[in-house]
Amino acid sequence: MRNWITTPVMSLAFATVLSVGAAMAAADGPAGTFKYAEQVKLITMDPQQQSGSGVPYLRPVYESLFEMSPDGKPVPLLATGYKIDGLTVLITLREGVSFSNGEAFNAEVAAANINRGVKLGIIEGLKTVESADAADPYTLRIKLSEADPAIIDSLCFTGGMMLAPAAMADPAIDRNPVGTGPYVHSKDQSREGEVQVYTPNPTYWDKDQIGLARYEVWEIPDDTARLNALKTGQIDAGNWLANPQSAIIERTAGLKLIRNTGGLNYHVIISDREGTVVPAFADRNVRLAMAHSIDRAAFGKAVLFGLADDSYQPYAKGNWAYDPALEGVYAFDLAKARELMAQSKFPDGFAFDMPSIPIYQSRLEALAGFFKEINITMNIVPLEPGTLARRSRTTDFPATNLVWNTNTDPKFLALRYIYEDGAYNPFKAKPSDELLSLAKAGLESVETDQRGPIYRKMAARLAEEAFLIFVANSPILIGTSEKTAANPTVVYRYGEDSINLRGLKSND
Amino acid sequence: MLKLIVQRLLALVPLLFIVSVLTFSFTSLLPSDPVDLIIGDAGTQEQYEMVRHRLGLDEPVHLRYLQWLGRAVQGDLGTSFFNSVSVTGAVMQRLPVTLSLTVMSAIIAIVIGVAAGVAAALRPRSWIDRFATLGATFGQAVPNFWFGLILVAIFAVNLRWFPATGFTPLTQSPWEWLRSVILPSIALGTSSSAAIARQVRSAMVGVLQQDYIRAARAQGLPFRRVIFRHALTNAMVPVVAVLSFQITVLLGGALIVEQVFAINGLGTLAIGAVRQQDIPMLQGLVLVMVALVVAVQLATDVIYGLINPKARPS
């Protein structure tokens, strides 16, 4: 039996990181306002129906069972510990917690939350959960359908956020959130489509952590407008992608660009790696030639405005599965790429179709230019925004291009791309025995110390087979004012584009 | 005049019907799919079918349309595909924002356009005329979103006179409301002021050469009275028609300018609805915009009739 109790020591360590802010908050009580700008519009405040970005709208109200410590380890929040025994996960819950509407938080409610999330099926991290129930009033039991070492990680994010029973029954839950978090959503003060306002939760279980009288999340999708709001002090912080505006923040006096842990890895996927539609893709020399033909430095500078790192593996620096030995494994080398093409069965080149959505157009134009140098013609086929993921799961295209959250557990890499029935393996290509055995070995332990070496080997093997060609890692970018940068209570959540609200105080 | 108003209002019914049929048909032809956005990257085919069924997207288009029409005639424009926000509520919340912007832009356009047009017409081929013509050309050539960005850079970011983004409701603070709409209204109204200036100049030059103006001057009427009472009133007849068109242009332009200033009006709502293929929201927005345009044209006809007795219906 694997017994991995999360000890109070870990909680204490995480709490220490936030202690400065918490102490200040405790001393002064809630005061002032903090204004955060979100680049995506608010779609829903139901965490279990949240399929994309927008977590900053949820965090003030909802707390998850666990959260990530600054070094990326799950630590308890609404939970107090857990143990995993095969396909059963037992999670002990914090007692004396109630939702802001007065309903009690206990194992029965937590189980109802997990079961609802499983039924809705939106959250990828809950796909391995069969069901949940209450082992006792404060012990949640989760039954898994298959071994899942990342289940606790999943409960750090939307999959582990707890909704009040009344909220779960509310058809308008997407605008009436009720959780256990430090703040409550003020519908009266919010303006739909413009700003969501949060005020202190009078029933919060850890009142000392409430440092603000008011927290606002502004919906400003236009990057320039968000930048102007930051410059003029209308907002204290906001999130950005790697674009010209974030590059401006970096070089503007009085503003600061924070590179938070995690981010997005942009990669090319050779879906048809057995050559069903494009025979050349079955040739490893061709795939390697493509990987070597990409000038990642130029790509990062021209397309991602110098805000990204070159990438040769699925994980970013700082992640427990990251392998520094893989840096430059298929570095830009045009002579080598041409040599590999000459050695392949397709020395005269070939053509293939690549799907594109507007935000990837410039990336694909750059890649098409690189591939052209080795006589490969990549035809860019425009798709409607929002359809790339679905079309990439079909045999409509022999290759595709996607992003991957670099903090996603490596087990999802196998689930998406490696297994024969992987979501993004539409041609049902059979994985090599080595990849398959590594993918399965990675599920046998919950300890990252044991899983790390396995996934590093998997990344090395992926680099050899070159059907996943990693291009660039863009970190999570948060633009802040000088005051926010100097605010000691501002702690950025690991792997998220949001600020930890527990202990956060205003800049003034 | 009452007959005209009633006629126009009655004509609105078939117009809205035709527009609703066209909007419904066209959005159904779009290749993107809102279900993809709802279920996300991890969504399965089963979920896809389930959500599609829940939204009624597996029904034939004509059936969906009839269901929508049945609710719409009772005043219910439906609910967004993506959340529980009602279309009517969302539109009504943003309508005052876009109307604020449009009305303020129209005022700026009229004040600048009429003043520049009259000044240019009083001294044709003078430096004032040339300057006004040059300004009008510039105003019409410059894209309003670019001009908006320049205004923000100078007056919001550098001088801090106005907020760079956002909108304050009039009911919350009239002064802050004014501050929040000034820059976007200037950005939006400049091109219309240029068009109005050209029209006013042209009309005024013609009117000022009329005999009755000479007669008025010969009778010793004060210059201002001749210009503003006799000449401008007559010159405004063709200008009103242009104004009607320009207000429609302003409504459309507001959609872009709202993005630049992060103003949460109908434009921002429309762009979000288009991106997400939120068909109920799009349908509601198009209907409201059509109704607004018709209202503007009706108001134009009424004003036209007031200032031009020949145009009044018998």
PDB file of C-alpha atoms in Angstrom, chain A residues 41-44 49 51 120-122 124 127 171-172 174-175 191-194 220 222 224-226 228-229 231-234 384-387 389-390 393 424, chain B residues 31-33 36-44 47-48 82-85 93-94 149 152 156-157 160 163-167 169 172 259-260 262 264 268 276:
ATOM      1  CA  LYS A  41     -13.773  37.000 -20.942  1.00  0.00           C
ATOM      2  CA  LEU A  42     -15.678  35.352 -18.150  1.00  0.00           C
ATOM      3  CA  ILE A  43     -17.580  32.397 -19.529  1.00  0.00           C
ATOM      4  CA  THR A  44     -18.629  30.548 -16.417  1.00  0.00           C
ATOM      5  CA  GLN A  49     -17.622  23.462 -16.461  1.00  0.00           C
ATOM      6  CA  SER A  51     -12.823  24.224 -20.088  1.00  0.00           C
ATOM      7  CA  LEU A 120     -19.940  16.577 -16.419  1.00  0.00           C
ATOM      8  CA  GLY A 121     -16.715  15.176 -17.865  1.00  0.00           C
ATOM      9  CA  ILE A 122     -15.132  18.505 -18.740  1.00  0.00           C
ATOM     10  CA  GLU A 124      -9.350  16.142 -17.872  1.00  0.00           C
ATOM     11  CA  LYS A 127     -11.148  11.305 -16.175  1.00  0.00           C
ATOM     12  CA  PRO A 171     -29.126  26.399 -12.813  1.00  0.00           C
ATOM     13  CA  ALA A 172     -27.530  29.859 -12.795  1.00  0.00           C
ATOM     14  CA  ASP A 174     -22.236  30.153 -13.723  1.00  0.00           C
ATOM     15  CA  ARG A 175     -23.038  33.586 -12.313  1.00  0.00           C
ATOM     16  CA  ARG A 191     -20.791  44.603 -14.123  1.00  0.00           C
ATOM     17  CA  GLU A 192     -21.369  41.743 -16.549  1.00  0.00           C
ATOM     18  CA  GLY A 193     -18.686  41.601 -19.198  1.00  0.00           C
ATOM     19  CA  GLU A 194     -16.634  44.340 -17.539  1.00  0.00           C
ATOM     20  CA  ILE A 220      -9.966  43.305 -20.756  1.00  0.00           C
ATOM     21  CA  ASP A 222      -7.624  43.628 -25.849  1.00  0.00           C
ATOM     22  CA  THR A 224      -3.230  47.089 -25.796  1.00  0.00           C
ATOM     23  CA  ALA A 225      -6.158  48.259 -23.689  1.00  0.00           C
ATOM     24  CA  ARG A 226      -4.935  46.034 -20.843  1.00  0.00           C
ATOM     25  CA  ASN A 228      -2.813  51.026 -21.107  1.00  0.00           C
ATOM     26  CA  ALA A 229      -4.838  50.178 -18.007  1.00  0.00           C
ATOM     27  CA  LYS A 231       0.344  51.967 -17.407  1.00  0.00           C
ATOM     28  CA  THR A 232      -2.244  54.377 -16.027  1.00  0.00           C
ATOM     29  CA  GLY A 233      -2.707  52.511 -12.738  1.00  0.00           C
ATOM     30  CA  GLN A 234      -6.272  51.419 -13.491  1.00  0.00           C
ATOM     31  CA  GLU A 384     -12.224  28.482 -37.486  1.00  0.00           C
ATOM     32  CA  PRO A 385     -11.005  29.472 -34.000  1.00  0.00           C
ATOM     33  CA  GLY A 386     -11.964  26.904 -31.412  1.00  0.00           C
ATOM     34  CA  THR A 387     -11.925  23.964 -33.784  1.00  0.00           C
ATOM     35  CA  ALA A 389      -8.290  20.612 -30.987  1.00  0.00           C
ATOM     36  CA  ARG A 390     -11.281  18.714 -32.350  1.00  0.00           C
ATOM     37  CA  ARG A 393      -8.300  14.453 -33.115  1.00  0.00           C
ATOM     38  CA  TYR A 424      -4.382  13.043 -30.466  1.00  0.00           C
TER      39      TYR A 424
ATOM     40  CA  PRO B  31     -18.142  26.250 -40.106  1.00  0.00           C
ATOM     41  CA  SER B  32     -17.118  26.753 -36.465  1.00  0.00           C
ATOM     42  CA  ASP B  33     -18.952  25.052 -33.663  1.00  0.00           C
ATOM     43  CA  ASP B  36     -16.209  22.619 -29.265  1.00  0.00           C
ATOM     44  CA  LEU B  37     -15.641  25.669 -27.111  1.00  0.00           C
ATOM     45  CA  ILE B  38     -18.044  24.479 -24.425  1.00  0.00           C
ATOM     46  CA  ILE B  39     -16.630  20.980 -23.959  1.00  0.00           C
ATOM     47  CA  GLY B  40     -13.009  22.050 -24.305  1.00  0.00           C
ATOM     48  CA  ASP B  41      -9.983  20.113 -25.512  1.00  0.00           C
ATOM     49  CA  ALA B  42     -10.670  17.123 -23.289  1.00  0.00           C
ATOM     50  CA  GLY B  43     -14.240  16.676 -24.477  1.00  0.00           C
ATOM     51  CA  THR B  44     -15.290  13.316 -25.886  1.00  0.00           C
ATOM     52  CA  GLN B  47     -20.082  14.846 -24.543  1.00  0.00           C
ATOM     53  CA  TYR B  48     -20.106  16.613 -27.873  1.00  0.00           C
ATOM     54  CA  PHE B  82     -22.306  29.536 -22.754  1.00  0.00           C
ATOM     55  CA  ASN B  83     -23.905  30.641 -19.499  1.00  0.00           C
ATOM     56  CA  SER B  84     -27.202  31.560 -17.890  1.00  0.00           C
ATOM     57  CA  VAL B  85     -27.070  35.191 -19.008  1.00  0.00           C
ATOM     58  CA  GLN B  93     -27.195  46.290 -19.911  1.00  0.00           C
ATOM     59  CA  ARG B  94     -24.859  47.304 -22.727  1.00  0.00           C
ATOM     60  CA  LEU B 149      -4.805  54.650 -29.638  1.00  0.00           C
ATOM     61  CA  VAL B 152      -4.987  57.271 -25.272  1.00  0.00           C
ATOM     62  CA  ALA B 156      -4.514  59.088 -20.846  1.00  0.00           C
ATOM     63  CA  VAL B 157      -1.084  57.491 -20.568  1.00  0.00           C
ATOM     64  CA  ARG B 160      -3.412  61.338 -17.305  1.00  0.00           C
ATOM     65  CA  PRO B 163      -8.969  57.152 -18.098  1.00  0.00           C
ATOM     66  CA  ALA B 164      -7.330  54.852 -20.658  1.00  0.00           C
ATOM     67  CA  THR B 165      -9.999  52.197 -20.435  1.00  0.00           C
ATOM     68  CA  GLY B 166     -13.447  51.502 -19.064  1.00  0.00           C
ATOM     69  CA  PHE B 167     -16.800  53.210 -18.807  1.00  0.00           C
ATOM     70  CA  PRO B 169     -22.306  54.797 -15.918  1.00  0.00           C
ATOM     71  CA  GLN B 172     -22.873  56.514 -10.945  1.00  0.00           C
ATOM     72  CA  GLN B 259     -12.334  47.269 -28.019  1.00  0.00           C
ATOM     73  CA  VAL B 260      -9.584  49.901 -27.978  1.00  0.00           C
ATOM     74  CA  ALA B 262     -12.112  48.254 -23.208  1.00  0.00           C
ATOM     75  CA  ASN B 264     -18.256  46.979 -22.411  1.00  0.00           C
ATOM     76  CA  THR B 268     -17.681  44.017 -27.199  1.00  0.00           C
ATOM     77  CA  GLN B 276     -17.940  31.955 -29.696  1.00  0.00           C
TER      78      GLN B 276
END
